[in-house]
mmCIF file of C-alpha atoms in Angstrom:
data_model
loop_
_atom_site.group_PDB
_atom_site.id
_atom_site.type_symbol
_atom_site.label_atom_id
_atom_site.label_comp_id
_atom_site.label_asym_id
_atom_site.label_seq_id
_atom_site.Cartn_x
_atom_site.Cartn_y
_atom_site.Cartn_z
ATOM 1 C CA MET L 274 117.092 39.416 133.540
ATOM 2 C CA LEU L 275 113.982 39.429 131.383
ATOM 3 C CA HIS L 276 114.502 40.254 127.680
ATOM 4 C CA THR L 277 111.569 41.460 125.541
ATOM 5 C CA ARG L 278 111.847 40.716 121.828
ATOM 6 C CA TYR L 279 109.728 42.652 119.258
ATOM 7 C CA THR L 280 108.816 40.803 116.106
ATOM 8 C CA PRO L 281 109.119 42.652 112.731
ATOM 9 C CA THR L 282 105.320 42.785 112.515
ATOM 10 C CA ILE L 283 104.976 44.608 115.854
ATOM 11 C CA VAL L 284 107.750 47.082 114.945
ATOM 12 C CA LEU L 285 106.029 47.878 111.642
ATOM 13 C CA ILE L 286 102.702 48.500 113.403
ATOM 14 C CA LEU L 287 104.382 50.880 115.863
ATOM 15 C CA ILE L 288 106.022 52.868 113.025
ATOM 16 C CA LEU L 289 102.713 53.214 111.177
ATOM 17 C CA ILE L 290 100.983 54.465 114.352
ATOM 18 C CA ILE L 291 103.691 57.130 114.900
ATOM 19 C CA ILE L 292 103.481 58.336 111.274
ATOM 20 C CA ALA L 293 99.690 58.546 111.468
ATOM 21 C CA LEU L 294 99.708 60.594 114.682
ATOM 22 C CA THR L 295 102.531 63.050 113.862
ATOM 23 C CA PRO L 296 100.726 65.366 111.349
ATOM 24 C CA THR L 297 97.777 65.778 113.759
ATOM 25 C CA CYS L 298 100.080 66.927 116.553
ATOM 26 C CA ARG L 299 101.823 69.421 114.308
ATOM 27 C CA LEU L 300 98.601 70.911 112.990
ATOM 28 C CA ALA L 301 97.274 71.330 116.510
ATOM 29 C CA ALA L 302 100.284 73.466 117.409
ATOM 30 C CA VAL L 303 100.206 75.895 114.461
ATOM 31 C CA GLY L 304 98.276 79.171 114.398
ATOM 32 C CA PRO L 305 94.689 79.999 115.309
ATOM 33 C CA ILE L 306 91.776 77.666 114.728
ATOM 34 C CA GLN L 307 90.210 78.395 111.374
ATOM 35 C CA GLN L 308 86.499 79.122 111.564
ATOM 36 C CA PRO L 309 84.099 77.694 108.975
ATOM 37 C CA GLY L 310 83.977 79.884 105.889
ATOM 38 C CA GLU L 311 87.164 81.785 106.786
ATOM 39 C CA PRO L 312 90.114 81.855 104.360
ATOM 40 C CA PRO L 313 93.285 80.105 105.613
ATOM 41 C CA PRO L 314 95.829 82.202 107.561
ATOM 42 C CA ALA L 315 98.049 84.529 105.530
ATOM 43 C CA SER L 316 101.165 82.521 106.366
ATOM 44 C CA THR L 317 99.809 79.474 104.523
ATOM 45 C CA VAL L 318 98.142 81.044 101.483
ATOM 46 C CA PRO L 319 100.329 81.865 98.441
ATOM 47 C CA ASN L 320 97.404 83.480 96.610
ATOM 48 C CA PRO L 321 93.752 84.105 97.467
ATOM 49 C CA PRO L 322 91.530 81.079 96.906
ATOM 50 C CA PRO L 323 89.677 81.109 93.576
ATOM 51 C CA THR L 324 85.998 81.853 93.811
ATOM 52 C CA SER L 325 83.079 82.014 91.421
ATOM 53 C CA GLU L 326 81.196 84.398 93.713
ATOM 54 C CA PRO L 327 80.653 87.973 92.496
ATOM 55 C CA ARG L 328 82.811 90.647 94.050
ATOM 56 C CA ALA L 329 81.539 91.787 97.414
ATOM 57 C CA GLU L 330 80.812 95.489 97.544
ATOM 58 C CA LEU L 331 82.759 97.535 100.050
ATOM 59 C CA PRO L 332 80.557 98.255 103.087
ATOM 60 C CA GLY L 333 81.717 101.875 103.321
ATOM 61 C CA ALA L 334 85.158 103.397 103.593
ATOM 62 C CA VAL L 335 88.228 101.462 104.725
ATOM 63 C CA ALA L 336 91.875 102.456 104.981
ATOM 64 C CA VAL L 337 94.953 100.375 104.155
ATOM 65 C CA ILE L 338 98.644 101.067 104.858
ATOM 66 C CA ILE L 339 100.471 100.345 101.583
ATOM 67 C CA ASP L 340 104.197 99.867 101.041
ATOM 68 C CA ASP L 341 106.253 102.139 98.756
ATOM 69 C CA HIS L 342 109.634 100.455 99.016
ATOM 70 C CA ALA L 343 111.198 99.992 95.580
ATOM 71 C CA ASP L 344 110.597 96.233 95.855
ATOM 72 C CA ALA L 345 106.894 96.868 96.520
ATOM 73 C CA ARG L 346 106.191 98.558 93.183
ATOM 74 C CA PRO L 347 103.908 98.416 91.357
ATOM 75 C CA GLN L 348 101.357 98.255 94.138
ATOM 76 C CA SER L 349 98.006 96.521 93.771
ATOM 77 C CA GLY L 350 94.790 98.528 93.861
ATOM 78 C CA LEU L 351 96.382 101.942 94.331
ATOM 79 C CA ALA L 352 94.902 103.383 91.129
ATOM 80 C CA VAL L 353 91.322 102.963 92.380
ATOM 81 C CA ALA L 354 91.813 104.487 95.836
ATOM 82 C CA ASP L 355 89.557 107.480 96.483
ATOM 83 C CA LEU L 356 91.820 109.315 98.916
ATOM 84 C CA VAL L 357 95.546 108.739 99.427
ATOM 85 C CA TYR L 358 98.026 110.251 101.875
ATOM 86 C CA GLU L 359 101.722 109.766 101.059
ATOM 87 C CA ILE L 360 104.029 110.311 104.040
ATOM 88 C CA ILE L 361 107.639 109.450 104.866
ATOM 89 C CA ALA L 362 107.717 106.355 107.077
ATOM 90 C CA GLU L 363 111.430 105.846 107.669
ATOM 91 C CA GLY L 364 114.727 106.848 106.143
ATOM 92 C CA GLY L 365 112.986 108.923 103.477
ATOM 93 C CA ILE L 366 110.933 105.981 102.162
ATOM 94 C CA THR L 367 107.237 106.780 102.003
ATOM 95 C CA ARG L 368 104.112 104.771 102.694
ATOM 96 C CA PHE L 369 100.561 105.314 101.552
ATOM 97 C CA LEU L 370 97.447 105.567 103.656
ATOM 98 C CA ALA L 371 94.849 104.688 101.022
ATOM 99 C CA PHE L 372 91.093 105.009 101.502
ATOM 100 C CA PHE L 373 88.739 102.917 99.373
ATOM 101 C CA TYR L 374 84.984 103.386 99.164
ATOM 102 C CA SER L 375 83.582 104.132 95.693
ATOM 103 C CA ARG L 376 85.070 101.160 93.820
ATOM 104 C CA ASN L 377 85.998 97.616 94.766
ATOM 105 C CA PRO L 378 89.784 97.547 94.219
ATOM 106 C CA GLY L 379 90.245 93.790 93.967
ATOM 107 C CA ASP L 380 93.712 92.985 95.335
ATOM 108 C CA ILE L 381 95.411 95.582 97.561
ATOM 109 C CA GLY L 382 99.025 95.617 98.675
ATOM 110 C CA PRO L 383 101.692 95.221 99.754
ATOM 111 C CA VAL L 384 100.261 95.926 103.204
ATOM 112 C CA ARG L 385 102.718 97.284 105.775
ATOM 113 C CA SER L 386 102.867 98.501 109.356
ATOM 114 C CA ALA L 387 101.262 101.540 110.945
ATOM 115 C CA ARG L 388 102.835 104.724 112.277
ATOM 116 C CA PRO L 389 101.319 107.175 114.800
ATOM 117 C CA TYR L 390 100.632 109.926 112.260
ATOM 118 C CA PHE L 391 98.669 107.525 110.042
ATOM 119 C CA LEU L 392 96.523 106.645 113.061
ATOM 120 C CA GLN L 393 95.973 110.330 113.820
ATOM 121 C CA ILE L 394 94.547 110.701 110.319
ATOM 122 C CA VAL L 395 92.435 107.532 110.417
ATOM 123 C CA ARG L 396 90.895 108.428 113.773
ATOM 124 C CA ALA L 397 89.116 111.456 112.332
ATOM 125 C CA TYR L 398 87.497 109.336 109.605
ATOM 126 C CA GLN L 399 86.614 106.538 112.060
ATOM 127 C CA VAL L 400 87.118 103.831 109.441
ATOM 128 C CA PRO L 401 88.670 100.351 109.780
ATOM 129 C CA LEU L 402 92.432 100.267 109.224
ATOM 130 C CA PHE L 403 94.068 97.232 107.586
ATOM 131 C CA HIS L 404 97.749 96.939 108.490
ATOM 132 C CA CYS L 405 100.523 94.562 109.493
ATOM 133 C CA GLY L 406 101.716 95.498 112.952
ATOM 134 C CA GLY L 407 103.264 98.876 113.612
ATOM 135 C CA SER L 408 105.857 100.782 115.578
ATOM 136 C CA THR L 409 105.731 100.389 119.351
ATOM 137 C CA GLU L 410 104.149 103.822 119.717
ATOM 138 C CA ALA L 411 101.575 103.076 117.004
ATOM 139 C CA LEU L 412 100.509 99.786 118.587
ATOM 140 C CA GLU L 413 100.049 101.526 121.934
ATOM 141 C CA LEU L 414 98.079 104.322 120.266
ATOM 142 C CA ILE L 415 95.571 102.055 118.470
ATOM 143 C CA PRO L 416 93.486 101.158 121.571
ATOM 144 C CA ARG L 417 93.860 104.646 123.062
ATOM 145 C CA LEU L 418 92.379 106.222 119.931
ATOM 146 C CA GLY L 419 89.770 103.497 119.499
ATOM 147 C CA ILE L 420 90.981 102.606 116.009
ATOM 148 C CA LYS L 421 89.067 99.813 114.262
ATOM 149 C CA SER L 422 92.187 97.748 113.641
ATOM 150 C CA VAL L 423 92.502 94.748 111.328
ATOM 151 C CA ASN L 424 96.047 93.587 112.033
ATOM 152 C CA GLU L 425 97.677 90.691 110.165
ATOM 153 C CA LEU L 426 99.825 89.911 113.205
ATOM 154 C CA THR L 427 96.772 88.883 115.225
ATOM 155 C CA ALA L 428 93.860 86.520 114.644
ATOM 156 C CA ASP L 429 92.870 88.933 111.860
ATOM 157 C CA ARG L 430 95.508 87.277 109.650
ATOM 158 C CA VAL L 431 92.652 85.408 107.950
ATOM 159 C CA TYR L 432 91.856 88.642 106.099
ATOM 160 C CA PHE L 433 95.271 88.749 104.390
ATOM 161 C CA TYR L 434 97.298 86.538 102.075
ATOM 162 C CA ARG L 435 100.822 86.290 100.658
ATOM 163 C CA ALA L 436 101.052 87.104 96.942
ATOM 164 C CA LYS L 437 103.252 85.075 94.625
ATOM 165 C CA GLY L 438 106.200 86.638 92.816
ATOM 166 C CA ARG L 439 107.318 88.947 95.643
ATOM 167 C CA GLN L 440 109.673 88.529 98.564
ATOM 168 C CA MET L 441 108.699 89.144 102.182
ATOM 169 C CA PRO L 442 107.917 91.630 103.610
ATOM 170 C CA HIS L 443 106.695 93.117 100.320
ATOM 171 C CA ASN L 444 104.150 90.405 99.487
ATOM 172 C CA LEU L 445 101.374 90.769 102.065
ATOM 173 C CA SER L 446 98.029 91.631 100.477
ATOM 174 C CA THR L 447 94.351 91.901 101.190
ATOM 175 C CA SER L 448 91.409 92.395 98.823
ATOM 176 C CA GLY L 449 88.015 93.996 98.491
ATOM 177 C CA GLU L 450 86.376 90.657 99.227
ATOM 178 C CA LEU L 451 88.399 90.077 102.403
ATOM 179 C CA ILE L 452 87.793 93.654 103.535
ATOM 180 C CA ALA L 453 84.040 93.259 103.074
ATOM 181 C CA ARG L 454 84.105 89.959 104.960
ATOM 182 C CA ALA L 455 86.066 91.455 107.866
ATOM 183 C CA THR L 456 83.880 94.527 108.328
ATOM 184 C CA GLN L 457 80.654 92.548 108.003
ATOM 185 C CA ARG L 458 81.718 89.886 110.512
ATOM 186 C CA LYS L 459 82.882 92.512 112.984
ATOM 187 C CA GLY L 460 79.601 94.388 112.586
ATOM 188 C CA TRP L 461 81.249 97.706 111.765
ATOM 189 C CA VAL L 462 79.212 100.495 110.234
ATOM 190 C CA VAL L 463 81.427 103.077 108.557
ATOM 191 C CA ALA L 464 80.737 106.441 106.964
ATOM 192 C CA LEU L 465 82.172 107.946 103.805
ATOM 193 C CA PRO L 466 84.848 110.670 104.032
ATOM 194 C CA THR L 467 84.170 113.865 102.118
ATOM 195 C CA LEU L 468 85.991 117.022 101.138
ATOM 196 C CA PRO L 469 84.233 120.364 100.622
ATOM 197 C CA GLN L 470 83.318 120.398 96.937
ATOM 198 C CA GLY L 471 82.702 123.276 94.612
ATOM 199 C CA GLN L 472 84.487 125.861 92.522
ATOM 200 C CA ALA L 473 87.188 127.660 94.464
ATOM 201 C CA GLU L 474 87.830 131.303 93.667
ATOM 202 C CA GLY L 475 91.196 132.739 92.713
ATOM 203 C CA GLY L 476 94.278 130.646 92.139
ATOM 204 C CA ARG L 477 96.431 130.694 89.046
ATOM 205 C CA PRO L 478 96.603 128.281 86.126
ATOM 206 C CA VAL L 479 99.560 125.855 86.278
ATOM 207 C CA ALA L 480 100.438 122.630 84.501
ATOM 208 C CA GLY L 481 101.398 120.617 87.577
ATOM 209 C CA VAL L 482 104.059 120.155 90.237
ATOM 210 C CA SER L 483 107.183 118.063 90.881
ATOM 211 C CA LEU L 484 108.583 116.876 94.216
ATOM 212 C CA GLU L 485 111.157 114.461 95.577
ATOM 213 C CA TYR L 486 111.479 112.159 98.549
ATOM 214 C CA ARG L 487 115.108 111.426 99.369
ATOM 215 C CA ALA L 488 115.728 108.109 101.107
ATOM 216 C CA PHE L 489 118.929 107.351 103.004
ATOM 217 C CA GLY L 490 121.109 105.109 100.858
ATOM 218 C CA TRP L 491 118.580 105.147 98.025
ATOM 219 C CA GLN L 492 118.165 107.219 94.922
ATOM 220 C CA ALA L 493 115.689 110.087 95.283
ATOM 221 C CA VAL L 494 112.138 109.292 94.207
ATOM 222 C CA ARG L 495 110.784 111.976 91.878
ATOM 223 C CA ILE L 496 107.045 112.454 91.572
ATOM 224 C CA ASP L 497 105.453 114.592 88.857
ATOM 225 C CA TRP L 498 101.791 115.485 88.838
ATOM 226 C CA SER L 499 100.975 116.708 85.328
ATOM 227 C CA LEU L 500 97.660 118.128 84.182
ATOM 228 C CA ALA L 501 96.140 116.052 81.369
ATOM 229 C CA ASP L 502 92.530 116.221 80.189
ATOM 230 C CA GLY L 503 91.483 118.052 83.331
ATOM 231 C CA ARG L 504 93.009 115.527 85.736
ATOM 232 C CA TYR L 505 96.442 115.128 87.298
ATOM 233 C CA GLN L 506 98.519 112.210 86.079
ATOM 234 C CA ARG L 507 101.129 110.766 88.429
ATOM 235 C CA ASN L 508 104.589 110.082 87.027
ATOM 236 C CA LEU L 509 107.196 108.207 89.054
ATOM 237 C CA ASN L 510 110.870 108.688 88.181
ATOM 238 C CA GLY L 511 109.956 109.817 84.668
ATOM 239 C CA ALA L 512 107.441 107.076 83.840
ATOM 240 C CA VAL L 513 103.659 106.984 84.020
ATOM 241 C CA ALA L 514 102.715 105.548 87.421
ATOM 242 C CA ARG L 515 100.486 102.479 87.253
ATOM 243 C CA ASP L 516 99.309 99.923 89.750
ATOM 244 C CA ALA L 517 99.969 96.197 89.443
ATOM 245 C CA GLN L 518 96.748 95.823 87.456
ATOM 246 C CA GLY L 519 98.129 98.221 84.810
ATOM 247 C CA ARG L 520 95.793 101.110 85.641
ATOM 248 C CA GLU L 521 97.166 104.648 85.470
ATOM 249 C CA ILE L 522 97.212 106.607 88.722
ATOM 250 C CA VAL L 523 95.379 109.892 88.290
ATOM 251 C CA ALA L 524 93.777 112.412 90.645
ATOM 252 C CA ASP L 525 91.249 115.194 90.435
ATOM 253 C CA ASN L 526 92.893 117.096 93.293
ATOM 254 C CA VAL L 527 96.448 117.135 94.622
ATOM 255 C CA ILE L 528 97.029 118.604 98.078
ATOM 256 C CA ILE L 529 100.569 119.226 99.302
ATOM 257 C CA LEU L 530 101.061 119.886 103.014
ATOM 258 C CA GLU L 531 104.212 121.334 104.553
ATOM 259 C CA VAL L 532 104.563 119.366 107.788
ATOM 260 C CA PRO L 533 107.525 119.384 110.211
ATOM 261 C CA SER L 534 109.183 115.968 110.195
ATOM 262 C CA ARG L 535 112.406 114.408 111.358
ATOM 263 C CA SER L 536 114.205 111.060 111.475
ATOM 264 C CA VAL L 537 114.679 109.377 114.850
ATOM 265 C CA THR L 538 116.104 106.059 116.039
ATOM 266 C CA VAL L 539 113.919 104.074 118.430
ATOM 267 C CA ASP L 540 115.210 100.748 119.806
ATOM 268 C CA GLY L 541 117.764 100.698 117.003
ATOM 269 C CA ILE L 542 115.112 101.216 114.316
ATOM 270 C CA LEU L 543 115.126 104.279 112.054
ATOM 271 C CA LEU L 544 111.675 105.932 112.098
ATOM 272 C CA SER L 545 110.119 109.265 111.187
ATOM 273 C CA GLU L 546 108.310 111.723 113.402
ATOM 274 C CA VAL L 547 105.707 113.738 111.497
ATOM 275 C CA ASP L 548 103.786 116.513 113.270
ATOM 276 C CA ILE L 549 100.484 115.840 111.530
ATOM 277 C CA ILE L 550 98.609 117.560 114.365
ATOM 278 C CA GLY L 551 99.291 121.258 114.015
ATOM 279 C CA HIS L 552 99.138 123.761 111.165
ATOM 280 C CA GLY L 553 101.202 125.006 108.259
ATOM 281 C CA ARG L 554 101.364 126.024 104.640
ATOM 282 C CA ALA L 555 99.556 124.118 101.911
ATOM 283 C CA TRP L 556 99.264 124.113 98.135
ATOM 284 C CA PHE L 557 96.057 122.937 96.502
ATOM 285 C CA PHE L 558 95.967 121.815 92.860
ATOM 286 C CA SER L 559 92.451 121.535 91.474
ATOM 287 C CA ARG L 560 90.780 122.161 88.105
ATOM 288 C CA GLY L 561 94.114 123.157 86.572
ATOM 289 C CA ARG L 562 94.821 125.888 89.107
ATOM 290 C CA LEU L 563 97.136 126.332 92.082
ATOM 291 C CA TYR L 564 95.772 127.803 95.313
ATOM 292 C CA GLU L 565 98.241 128.727 98.056
ATOM 293 C CA GLY L 566 96.754 128.366 101.512
ATOM 294 C CA THR L 567 97.035 126.726 104.903
ATOM 295 C CA TRP L 568 96.142 123.509 106.693
ATOM 296 C CA GLU L 569 95.165 122.891 110.298
ATOM 297 C CA LYS L 570 94.434 119.760 112.314
ATOM 298 C CA SER L 571 93.836 120.386 115.999
ATOM 299 C CA SER L 572 93.617 116.784 117.252
ATOM 300 C CA ALA L 573 93.507 113.161 116.165
ATOM 301 C CA GLU L 574 89.716 113.338 116.323
ATOM 302 C CA SER L 575 89.466 116.403 114.064
ATOM 303 C CA HIS L 576 89.648 116.558 110.286
ATOM 304 C CA PHE L 577 92.067 118.692 108.316
ATOM 305 C CA HIS L 578 90.805 122.192 107.596
ATOM 306 C CA TYR L 579 92.059 123.680 104.344
ATOM 307 C CA ARG L 580 91.829 127.410 103.748
ATOM 308 C CA VAL L 581 92.824 130.001 101.188
ATOM 309 C CA GLY L 582 93.019 133.180 103.203
ATOM 310 C CA GLU L 583 89.970 133.082 105.444
ATOM 311 C CA THR L 584 87.937 131.000 102.977
ATOM 312 C CA GLU L 585 87.522 127.236 103.142
ATOM 313 C CA MET L 586 89.078 125.577 100.096
ATOM 314 C CA LYS L 587 86.683 123.756 97.760
ATOM 315 C CA PHE L 588 87.740 120.833 95.578
ATOM 316 C CA ALA L 589 86.657 119.087 92.412
ATOM 317 C CA PRO L 590 84.700 115.865 92.991
ATOM 318 C CA GLY L 591 86.692 112.678 92.514
ATOM 319 C CA VAL L 592 90.061 111.277 93.613
ATOM 320 C CA THR L 593 92.326 113.270 95.932
ATOM 321 C CA TRP L 594 95.994 112.657 96.734
ATOM 322 C CA VAL L 595 97.682 114.340 99.703
ATOM 323 C CA GLN L 596 101.481 114.630 99.627
ATOM 324 C CA VAL L 597 103.086 115.396 102.997
ATOM 325 C CA VAL L 598 106.480 117.096 102.602
ATOM 326 C CA PRO L 599 108.848 118.906 104.988
ATOM 327 C CA ASP L 600 109.439 121.961 102.772
ATOM 328 C CA LEU L 601 107.179 123.445 100.093
ATOM 329 C CA ASP L 602 109.957 125.698 98.841
ATOM 330 C CA LYS L 603 111.781 122.682 97.421
ATOM 331 C CA LEU L 604 108.902 121.832 95.091
ATOM 332 C CA ASP L 605 108.907 122.778 91.418
ATOM 333 C CA VAL L 606 105.649 124.195 90.081
ATOM 334 C CA LYS L 607 105.228 123.590 86.356
ATOM 335 C CA GLU L 608 103.892 126.707 84.692
ATOM 336 C CA ASN L 609 101.627 126.578 81.633
ATOM 337 C CA SER L 610 103.635 126.727 78.422
#
């Protein structure tokens, strides 16, 4: 029998070769190939890379799904959103569909997953949607509706990052710079959403409104919109609502829609069904007055139509928040003292 004997020198050379080759093999097996000039994937970036470049301007309107779990507060960028829809996502916990277009928000997050009713709103505006996955129905609906999707769970992860100081899944963020980069590289041209502006007739003077969202197994979240200096200030559970940058959340208009909704379990996951296509009662708060009217949305492609009687509702220019609730009668209107 032939015996082969390795000298210590040969063994050492073999070990060094193995060590040198191992990192290359591992890197080749992880994630998508990073293109020149792209930020690293979200899974490897604890914070966005520092840059001395000036902030990129937003190339039009974009929409972002933002988390409102208790561990997600305070959210980043929410105070500079131009239009925000707040809707129950599951178990009574809400999420925001926030539109940005007039101001660069800087950091935005935490970013969460999409639901069908958010997509049915986005489709009418035809703007890019930044999100992290979605329910099975939502993911099937995205291509059917032709949504301009920027999804962190695909190769688009380069337009997101994980923020320090928060636990997953409440730490995924994007930013104005990454949004601008994504829309420019994809060649998207987007328009700006608008609401009919002007001075509405009628209404009655009120000081604001209070509402609650009750989550299963969680304490109810109380939201107060209080008139202050001609604008509506948001209070959350008795404290002034601010974003992570310390900016107060205020609105020029608050729209509250009564929309049928229910909790369902799909594949063992608790979700909400919200009939955002349809019609119902609505309250409009603008310029210190309350207007009782109706809303209608006939399809995913159509915008909401807001009316007081037979007249189209007109709003003050500026920031608008839309609260979607199952029952207007449970709200508390704050009369002028």
